[in-house]
Amino acid sequence: MLKQQNEQVEEDEYQDAISYTSLEKLAIPGFGGVDIQRLKDAGFTTCESIAYTAKKNLMNIKGMTDAKIEKLVEGVAKLVVNQFKPATDVLKQRERIIHVSTGSTKFDKLLRGGIETGGITEMFGEFRTGKSQICHTLAVTCQMNDGKGRPGGKCLYIDTEGTFRPERLSEIAKRFELGVEEVLENVSFARAYNVDEQMKLLIQACNLMSTDKYALLIVDSATALYRTDYLGRGELSARQNHLGKFLRNLQRLADEFNIAVVITNQVMSQVEGTMMAMGDMKKPIGGNIIAHASTTRLYLRKGRGENRIVKIYDSPCLPESEEQYTISPGGIDDCAD
Amino acid sequence: MQKQQVEQVEEDEFEDAITYTSLEKLAIPGFGAVDIQRLKDAGFTTCESIAYTAKKNLMNIKGMTDAKIEKLVEAVAKLVVNQFKPATDVLKQRERIVHISTGSTKFDKLLRGGIETGGITEIFGEFRTGKSQICHTLAVTCQMNDAKGRPGGKCLYIDTEGTFRPERLSEIAKRFELGIEEVLENVSFARAYNVDEQMKLLVQACNLMSSDKYALLIVDSATALYRTDYLGRGELSARQNHLGKFLRNLQRLADEFNIAVVITNQVMSQVEGTMMAMGDMKKPIGGNIIAHASTTRLYLRKGRGENRIVKIYDSPCLPESEEQYTISPGGIDDCAD
C-alpha cells in the first residue's frame, strides 16, 4: 500500500515537472501515427515545438503537405495558448526555475543560486580556465536535488573536442557521495565530429528529452567545429547562419523542456592592438550571433595556482561582478582561503 | 593444430583492434572501385572519415558529383551510427585506451599511464629541453606491449626540422632489448619541406594506417614551417586557418584509427614585458588555434645538468603537476637520484 502510494507520488511529481504537451494529445482528423512519427523524426516531439516554430519552417518537414501543416497549426493553437499575462504571474513562474549548482558556493551565490533553466548560459575563456571541468561538475550536480529540494534530472552531453572523461564524473560523484554507476547512467553522451552532426544530434536530443526527465544539456564546445569547418571570410556568412540556427534550436529546447543549456566557447586574441588597459581580455569567437543568443555569458580566466576567476560578462539581471573558484579533484569548488 | 589456433587468435585480436569500418563494406549502386579510389586519393580511407566530415567539405573531392556525395553520405550513415549513449559505456570504452610509455616511469605516472591514444598531445618548450628526444623514445616504446599487455603498433614520423636520427632509435631499441632491424622497419618516416606538403603527408598517412596497425603519429614540429612560410600580420589569418585545418585532420586521424598523435611546438619570448613573477615562463606559438585543438599540453623546461622538468599545462583530467626526467643514451629515463 505504501509502495503504491510512493509510486503514485512519483508519478504525480513527474507529471508536475513536465512543462510540455505531448503530441499524442492532438486529435486532428486525418493526422495519424505515421504523421506524428514524421514530426518526431524531424525533431518536433511536443506541441510547444510546433507552436514555437514559424509556419514557413514547418513546410520543410519531409512528408508534410501544406494542408496538413494548416490543420496541425490549428490543432496546436488550441492546446498551447499564448496570451498576455500580468508580470505577477511571470514572477511566480520564475520562482519555479531550477538552479543547477556549480559545485562552488561562492560561484552559485554570484549566479544567485546557480545555472538557470530555460536559457542558454555561455562560458568562454582561454584553455586551462576550467570550462570542461565546470561542465563535468554540472553533469553531476544537475542530478541532485537543488537548493529548494526539487529533484534534478539527467544530463545530455555533446562533446566536440574530445575532452569528455567519465573518470572525472566518477571522482565528482564520490565527492557528492552519489552512486557512481547511477551517476554515469544518467549522463547521455554523444560526440559530434562536424557541424552537420552537431545539429542532427539535437533531433535525437528532442526524442530523448520527451521520454525522460532531463535537467541539463551541455555542448562543449559549441563553436570549435565551426572554426575549422568554415574557413575564411568567404564562408563567414554561411557559418554565422548555421551557428544561429543551432543556437535557435538550443533555445527552443530550453523553452520546451525547461532545461538548462550550457555551452562553452573558445576565444581569439586581439592582434589589432586596441588599447588594452585592463590586462589581457580575450574576445570570444562567434561574433554577435552567439553574443545575442546567449542569455548569460561568463568569462573565465586563470588566477593563481589552481584558482580561477569567473566574471559575469552579460546577464539580464545579474550585475557585472567577479568571484574566485578552484579546480579540485572533486570538480569545481570554493578556494581554500 | 596448435599453430592454426595461434594464427586464429592473432586474427581475432587484429579484428578487435580495428576501430574503423573499411570503405569496401559500402554497397552503393553506381559507386564502383574508381570512386572508392578517388576517395582514398583524397585521404578518406574509412567510412568514419566520411561520417566525420561535413557534407560541404566532401563536395571538394575531385571527381565526386553532388548526387554521388548524397548517396555516399546516406550509405555511410547506415554503417556508422552516432547516437547518445550513457557515460557508463563511455567509461568502458575509455578502459580500452592504450597508454604509450614515455620511457620514464615517473613521467608515465604523471600522465596516469602514458601518452593516450585518441587525442592530440602537444609538447612545447625551448630548444634543448628534449622534445625530439621524447619523440624518438616514443617511436620505439609504441611498438612494445603496453602496461596491460596489449600489443603496440607502428609509428609514423613526420619531421619538419631535420632532427630525425635513426641512430638514436637503434640506441633506444638496444635499451629495451628489441631487434634493431625490426624497430627501424616499423617507423615510417617522411620529411616535410613546406606547409602544403605537411598537409598532403596526412593523406598518405590515412592510406598507410588503413593497411597496417599504427599506434602513434609524431609531427616534430607541427608549427616550425608555419613560422617561416607565413610572415607578418597580413598573413596571420591565412596561417591560422591552415594550421587549424591541419590540426583538425590530425584529430580526425586520432579518432578514426585510435592512435596517439604527438606534436611538438616551438615557443616565443614575451618581449612586451608583462610582469613575470613566476620565473621565465615561455609562451607557445600558434595562439588559440593550437591551444584549443590539443587535448593535452605539456611544458618542458631545463633542470640541472641532464635533468628536465615536465609540467602539465592543460589537460581534461590531469591536475597541474610537475615531474623530473632525464635524457640518457637510451632515450628518456628517470632521474638517477
PDB file of C-alpha atoms in Angstrom, chain B residues 133-333:
ATOM      1  CA  GLN B 133      64.293  13.005 -27.674  1.00  0.00           C
ATOM      2  CA  ILE B 134      60.834  12.258 -26.318  1.00  0.00           C
ATOM      3  CA  CYS B 135      59.619  11.745 -29.891  1.00  0.00           C
ATOM      4  CA  HIS B 136      62.412   9.272 -30.637  1.00  0.00           C
ATOM      5  CA  THR B 137      61.734   7.365 -27.422  1.00  0.00           C
ATOM      6  CA  LEU B 138      58.014   7.197 -28.135  1.00  0.00           C
ATOM      7  CA  ALA B 139      58.727   5.915 -31.660  1.00  0.00           C
ATOM      8  CA  VAL B 140      60.249   2.830 -30.028  1.00  0.00           C
ATOM      9  CA  THR B 141      58.030   2.369 -26.974  1.00  0.00           C
ATOM     10  CA  CYS B 142      54.856   2.493 -29.084  1.00  0.00           C
ATOM     11  CA  GLN B 143      55.883  -0.782 -30.670  1.00  0.00           C
ATOM     12  CA  MET B 144      56.083  -2.650 -27.355  1.00  0.00           C
ATOM     13  CA  ASN B 145      53.149  -4.064 -25.450  1.00  0.00           C
ATOM     14  CA  ASP B 146      51.666  -1.525 -23.083  1.00  0.00           C
ATOM     15  CA  ALA B 147      51.422  -1.975 -19.315  1.00  0.00           C
ATOM     16  CA  LYS B 148      48.240  -4.032 -19.654  1.00  0.00           C
ATOM     17  CA  GLY B 149      49.800  -6.371 -22.178  1.00  0.00           C
ATOM     18  CA  ARG B 150      48.029  -5.060 -25.238  1.00  0.00           C
ATOM     19  CA  PRO B 151      50.113  -5.121 -28.424  1.00  0.00           C
ATOM     20  CA  GLY B 152      51.636  -1.916 -29.764  1.00  0.00           C
ATOM     21  CA  GLY B 153      51.822  -0.765 -33.345  1.00  0.00           C
ATOM     22  CA  LYS B 154      53.903   1.021 -35.890  1.00  0.00           C
ATOM     23  CA  CYS B 155      54.898   4.652 -35.795  1.00  0.00           C
ATOM     24  CA  LEU B 156      54.549   7.422 -38.391  1.00  0.00           C
ATOM     25  CA  TYR B 157      57.169  10.150 -38.035  1.00  0.00           C
ATOM     26  CA  ILE B 158      56.769  13.444 -39.866  1.00  0.00           C
ATOM     27  CA  ASP B 159      59.847  15.628 -39.474  1.00  0.00           C
ATOM     28  CA  THR B 160      59.896  19.308 -40.369  1.00  0.00           C
ATOM     29  CA  GLU B 161      63.121  20.408 -38.690  1.00  0.00           C
ATOM     30  CA  GLY B 162      65.570  17.792 -39.896  1.00  0.00           C
ATOM     31  CA  THR B 163      66.161  16.342 -36.408  1.00  0.00           C
ATOM     32  CA  PHE B 164      65.299  12.692 -37.101  1.00  0.00           C
ATOM     33  CA  ARG B 165      68.226  10.379 -36.210  1.00  0.00           C
ATOM     34  CA  PRO B 166      67.736   6.633 -36.821  1.00  0.00           C
ATOM     35  CA  GLU B 167      70.917   6.032 -34.817  1.00  0.00           C
ATOM     36  CA  ARG B 168      69.064   7.226 -31.737  1.00  0.00           C
ATOM     37  CA  LEU B 169      66.316   4.728 -32.496  1.00  0.00           C
ATOM     38  CA  SER B 170      68.938   1.956 -32.576  1.00  0.00           C
ATOM     39  CA  GLU B 171      70.315   3.007 -29.199  1.00  0.00           C
ATOM     40  CA  ILE B 172      66.841   3.171 -27.669  1.00  0.00           C
ATOM     41  CA  ALA B 173      65.960  -0.208 -29.163  1.00  0.00           C
ATOM     42  CA  LYS B 174      69.036  -1.703 -27.514  1.00  0.00           C
ATOM     43  CA  ARG B 175      67.970  -0.309 -24.157  1.00  0.00           C
ATOM     44  CA  PHE B 176      64.589  -2.018 -24.406  1.00  0.00           C
ATOM     45  CA  GLU B 177      66.223  -5.193 -25.796  1.00  0.00           C
ATOM     46  CA  LEU B 178      64.307  -5.133 -29.070  1.00  0.00           C
ATOM     47  CA  GLY B 179      65.552  -6.170 -32.507  1.00  0.00           C
ATOM     48  CA  ILE B 180      67.041  -3.086 -34.176  1.00  0.00           C
ATOM     49  CA  GLU B 181      66.105  -4.077 -37.737  1.00  0.00           C
ATOM     50  CA  GLU B 182      62.511  -4.685 -36.725  1.00  0.00           C
ATOM     51  CA  VAL B 183      62.228  -1.448 -34.750  1.00  0.00           C
ATOM     52  CA  LEU B 184      63.542   0.634 -37.644  1.00  0.00           C
ATOM     53  CA  GLU B 185      61.234  -1.180 -40.100  1.00  0.00           C
ATOM     54  CA  ASN B 186      58.219  -0.227 -38.027  1.00  0.00           C
ATOM     55  CA  VAL B 187      58.903   3.506 -38.115  1.00  0.00           C
ATOM     56  CA  SER B 188      57.612   5.146 -41.315  1.00  0.00           C
ATOM     57  CA  PHE B 189      59.431   8.425 -41.798  1.00  0.00           C
ATOM     58  CA  ALA B 190      58.756  11.413 -44.042  1.00  0.00           C
ATOM     59  CA  ARG B 191      60.280  14.861 -44.207  1.00  0.00           C
ATOM     60  CA  ALA B 192      58.036  17.855 -44.901  1.00  0.00           C
ATOM     61  CA  TYR B 193      59.606  20.911 -46.527  1.00  0.00           C
ATOM     62  CA  ASN B 194      56.637  23.293 -46.577  1.00  0.00           C
ATOM     63  CA  VAL B 195      53.213  23.609 -45.024  1.00  0.00           C
ATOM     64  CA  ASP B 196      51.353  22.235 -48.043  1.00  0.00           C
ATOM     65  CA  GLU B 197      53.484  19.105 -48.036  1.00  0.00           C
ATOM     66  CA  GLN B 198      52.914  18.757 -44.321  1.00  0.00           C
ATOM     67  CA  MET B 199      49.174  18.643 -45.030  1.00  0.00           C
ATOM     68  CA  LYS B 200      49.483  16.288 -48.015  1.00  0.00           C
ATOM     69  CA  LEU B 201      51.503  13.806 -45.983  1.00  0.00           C
ATOM     70  CA  LEU B 202      48.415  13.241 -43.875  1.00  0.00           C
ATOM     71  CA  VAL B 203      46.604  11.904 -46.948  1.00  0.00           C
ATOM     72  CA  GLN B 204      49.363   9.344 -47.380  1.00  0.00           C
ATOM     73  CA  ALA B 205      49.156   8.635 -43.665  1.00  0.00           C
ATOM     74  CA  CYS B 206      45.464   7.726 -43.985  1.00  0.00           C
ATOM     75  CA  ASN B 207      46.266   5.166 -46.643  1.00  0.00           C
ATOM     76  CA  LEU B 208      49.111   3.668 -44.640  1.00  0.00           C
ATOM     77  CA  MET B 209      47.064   3.439 -41.486  1.00  0.00           C
ATOM     78  CA  SER B 210      44.215   1.562 -43.101  1.00  0.00           C
ATOM     79  CA  SER B 211      46.524  -1.205 -44.252  1.00  0.00           C
ATOM     80  CA  ASP B 212      48.579  -1.767 -41.102  1.00  0.00           C
ATOM     81  CA  LYS B 213      48.256  -1.305 -37.373  1.00  0.00           C
ATOM     82  CA  TYR B 214      49.724   2.029 -36.339  1.00  0.00           C
ATOM     83  CA  ALA B 215      49.812   3.247 -32.768  1.00  0.00           C
ATOM     84  CA  LEU B 216      51.464   6.654 -32.991  1.00  0.00           C
ATOM     85  CA  LEU B 217      51.832   9.651 -35.287  1.00  0.00           C
ATOM     86  CA  ILE B 218      54.573  12.138 -34.470  1.00  0.00           C
ATOM     87  CA  VAL B 219      54.847  15.585 -36.048  1.00  0.00           C
ATOM     88  CA  ASP B 220      58.116  17.240 -34.987  1.00  0.00           C
ATOM     89  CA  SER B 221      57.491  20.069 -35.106  1.00  0.00           C
ATOM     90  CA  ALA B 222      53.975  20.984 -36.186  1.00  0.00           C
ATOM     91  CA  THR B 223      54.499  24.744 -36.185  1.00  0.00           C
ATOM     92  CA  ALA B 224      58.081  25.305 -37.385  1.00  0.00           C
ATOM     93  CA  LEU B 225      57.238  25.658 -41.059  1.00  0.00           C
ATOM     94  CA  TYR B 226      54.271  27.926 -40.369  1.00  0.00           C
ATOM     95  CA  ARG B 227      56.583  30.397 -38.677  1.00  0.00           C
ATOM     96  CA  THR B 228      58.529  30.973 -41.886  1.00  0.00           C
ATOM     97  CA  ASP B 229      56.017  30.168 -44.621  1.00  0.00           C
ATOM     98  CA  TYR B 230      53.620  32.810 -43.364  1.00  0.00           C
ATOM     99  CA  LEU B 231      55.190  36.108 -42.457  1.00  0.00           C
ATOM    100  CA  GLY B 232      53.737  39.128 -40.853  1.00  0.00           C
ATOM    101  CA  ARG B 233      50.371  40.220 -39.611  1.00  0.00           C
ATOM    102  CA  GLY B 234      48.832  40.298 -43.060  1.00  0.00           C
ATOM    103  CA  GLU B 235      49.204  36.541 -43.436  1.00  0.00           C
ATOM    104  CA  LEU B 236      48.247  35.717 -39.882  1.00  0.00           C
ATOM    105  CA  SER B 237      44.661  34.674 -40.565  1.00  0.00           C
ATOM    106  CA  ALA B 238      45.690  32.521 -43.519  1.00  0.00           C
ATOM    107  CA  ARG B 239      48.267  30.859 -41.291  1.00  0.00           C
ATOM    108  CA  GLN B 240      45.824  30.164 -38.510  1.00  0.00           C
ATOM    109  CA  ASN B 241      43.264  28.784 -40.959  1.00  0.00           C
ATOM    110  CA  HIS B 242      45.785  26.375 -42.438  1.00  0.00           C
ATOM    111  CA  LEU B 243      47.042  25.354 -39.025  1.00  0.00           C
ATOM    112  CA  GLY B 244      43.524  24.824 -37.780  1.00  0.00           C
ATOM    113  CA  LYS B 245      42.746  22.599 -40.749  1.00  0.00           C
ATOM    114  CA  PHE B 246      45.923  20.608 -40.169  1.00  0.00           C
ATOM    115  CA  LEU B 247      45.115  20.056 -36.519  1.00  0.00           C
ATOM    116  CA  ARG B 248      41.551  19.117 -37.380  1.00  0.00           C
ATOM    117  CA  ASN B 249      42.891  16.451 -39.746  1.00  0.00           C
ATOM    118  CA  LEU B 250      45.196  15.170 -37.004  1.00  0.00           C
ATOM    119  CA  GLN B 251      42.263  14.910 -34.624  1.00  0.00           C
ATOM    120  CA  ARG B 252      40.300  13.022 -37.255  1.00  0.00           C
ATOM    121  CA  LEU B 253      43.132  10.534 -37.671  1.00  0.00           C
ATOM    122  CA  ALA B 254      43.332  10.077 -33.910  1.00  0.00           C
ATOM    123  CA  ASP B 255      39.593   9.374 -33.707  1.00  0.00           C
ATOM    124  CA  GLU B 256      39.403   7.203 -36.813  1.00  0.00           C
ATOM    125  CA  PHE B 257      42.337   4.905 -36.217  1.00  0.00           C
ATOM    126  CA  ASN B 258      42.556   5.189 -32.420  1.00  0.00           C
ATOM    127  CA  ILE B 259      46.179   6.333 -32.493  1.00  0.00           C
ATOM    128  CA  ALA B 260      48.125   8.714 -30.306  1.00  0.00           C
ATOM    129  CA  VAL B 261      49.132  11.940 -32.002  1.00  0.00           C
ATOM    130  CA  VAL B 262      52.109  13.768 -30.549  1.00  0.00           C
ATOM    131  CA  ILE B 263      53.098  17.182 -31.870  1.00  0.00           C
ATOM    132  CA  THR B 264      55.900  19.407 -30.732  1.00  0.00           C
ATOM    133  CA  ASN B 265      55.630  23.156 -30.682  1.00  0.00           C
ATOM    134  CA  GLN B 266      58.087  25.995 -30.528  1.00  0.00           C
ATOM    135  CA  VAL B 267      57.981  28.886 -28.082  1.00  0.00           C
ATOM    136  CA  MET B 268      58.322  32.615 -28.294  1.00  0.00           C
ATOM    137  CA  SER B 269      59.710  35.088 -25.836  1.00  0.00           C
ATOM    138  CA  GLN B 270      57.415  37.620 -24.344  1.00  0.00           C
ATOM    139  CA  VAL B 271      59.182  40.828 -25.225  1.00  0.00           C
ATOM    140  CA  GLU B 272      56.394  43.176 -24.215  1.00  0.00           C
ATOM    141  CA  GLY B 273      57.460  42.755 -20.613  1.00  0.00           C
ATOM    142  CA  THR B 274      54.390  41.658 -18.719  1.00  0.00           C
ATOM    143  CA  MET B 275      55.155  41.167 -15.043  1.00  0.00           C
ATOM    144  CA  MET B 276      56.520  37.686 -14.819  1.00  0.00           C
ATOM    145  CA  ALA B 277      56.664  36.780 -11.167  1.00  0.00           C
ATOM    146  CA  MET B 278      56.829  33.040 -11.799  1.00  0.00           C
ATOM    147  CA  GLY B 279      60.213  32.772 -13.477  1.00  0.00           C
ATOM    148  CA  ASP B 280      60.782  32.567 -17.192  1.00  0.00           C
ATOM    149  CA  MET B 281      57.609  31.005 -18.488  1.00  0.00           C
ATOM    150  CA  LYS B 282      57.793  30.755 -22.253  1.00  0.00           C
ATOM    151  CA  LYS B 283      54.691  31.094 -24.351  1.00  0.00           C
ATOM    152  CA  PRO B 284      53.954  28.509 -27.041  1.00  0.00           C
ATOM    153  CA  ILE B 285      53.366  29.767 -30.572  1.00  0.00           C
ATOM    154  CA  GLY B 286      50.280  29.097 -32.603  1.00  0.00           C
ATOM    155  CA  GLY B 287      47.912  31.081 -30.455  1.00  0.00           C
ATOM    156  CA  ASN B 288      44.462  29.928 -29.543  1.00  0.00           C
ATOM    157  CA  ILE B 289      44.040  27.647 -32.569  1.00  0.00           C
ATOM    158  CA  ILE B 290      46.592  25.156 -31.352  1.00  0.00           C
ATOM    159  CA  ALA B 291      45.761  25.788 -27.699  1.00  0.00           C
ATOM    160  CA  HIS B 292      42.201  24.632 -28.121  1.00  0.00           C
ATOM    161  CA  ALA B 293      42.995  21.818 -30.551  1.00  0.00           C
ATOM    162  CA  SER B 294      45.480  19.986 -28.340  1.00  0.00           C
ATOM    163  CA  THR B 295      43.893  17.617 -25.869  1.00  0.00           C
ATOM    164  CA  THR B 296      46.854  17.599 -23.504  1.00  0.00           C
ATOM    165  CA  ARG B 297      49.646  20.177 -23.353  1.00  0.00           C
ATOM    166  CA  LEU B 298      52.985  19.527 -21.689  1.00  0.00           C
ATOM    167  CA  TYR B 299      55.506  22.242 -20.920  1.00  0.00           C
ATOM    168  CA  LEU B 300      59.170  21.206 -20.778  1.00  0.00           C
ATOM    169  CA  ARG B 301      61.994  23.185 -19.244  1.00  0.00           C
ATOM    170  CA  LYS B 302      65.582  22.583 -18.353  1.00  0.00           C
ATOM    171  CA  GLY B 303      66.573  21.416 -14.896  1.00  0.00           C
ATOM    172  CA  ARG B 304      70.053  20.777 -13.585  1.00  0.00           C
ATOM    173  CA  GLY B 305      72.540  19.020 -15.866  1.00  0.00           C
ATOM    174  CA  GLU B 306      70.814  16.380 -17.939  1.00  0.00           C
ATOM    175  CA  ASN B 307      67.581  16.663 -15.993  1.00  0.00           C
ATOM    176  CA  ARG B 308      64.468  18.198 -17.419  1.00  0.00           C
ATOM    177  CA  ILE B 309      61.146  19.119 -15.852  1.00  0.00           C
ATOM    178  CA  VAL B 310      57.778  18.417 -17.432  1.00  0.00           C
ATOM    179  CA  LYS B 311      54.661  20.255 -16.293  1.00  0.00           C
ATOM    180  CA  ILE B 312      51.102  19.545 -17.301  1.00  0.00           C
ATOM    181  CA  TYR B 313      49.877  22.770 -18.790  1.00  0.00           C
ATOM    182  CA  ASP B 314      46.366  21.804 -19.896  1.00  0.00           C
ATOM    183  CA  SER B 315      44.534  18.523 -19.627  1.00  0.00           C
ATOM    184  CA  PRO B 316      40.903  17.399 -19.365  1.00  0.00           C
ATOM    185  CA  CYS B 317      41.535  15.166 -16.384  1.00  0.00           C
ATOM    186  CA  LEU B 318      45.066  15.549 -15.027  1.00  0.00           C
ATOM    187  CA  PRO B 319      45.908  18.132 -12.379  1.00  0.00           C
ATOM    188  CA  GLU B 320      48.649  20.702 -12.980  1.00  0.00           C
ATOM    189  CA  SER B 321      51.702  18.956 -11.527  1.00  0.00           C
ATOM    190  CA  GLU B 322      55.385  18.588 -12.358  1.00  0.00           C
ATOM    191  CA  GLU B 323      57.881  15.778 -12.664  1.00  0.00           C
ATOM    192  CA  GLN B 324      61.554  15.393 -13.415  1.00  0.00           C
ATOM    193  CA  TYR B 325      63.082  13.173 -16.066  1.00  0.00           C
ATOM    194  CA  THR B 326      66.459  12.868 -17.720  1.00  0.00           C
ATOM    195  CA  ILE B 327      67.852  12.423 -21.220  1.00  0.00           C
ATOM    196  CA  SER B 328      70.068   9.381 -21.304  1.00  0.00           C
ATOM    197  CA  PRO B 329      71.804   7.483 -24.111  1.00  0.00           C
ATOM    198  CA  GLY B 330      68.840   5.146 -24.100  1.00  0.00           C
ATOM    199  CA  GLY B 331      66.273   7.904 -24.530  1.00  0.00           C
ATOM    200  CA  ILE B 332      64.063   9.381 -21.833  1.00  0.00           C
ATOM    201  CA  ASP B 333      64.534   7.898 -18.377  1.00  0.00           C
TER     202      ASP B 333
END
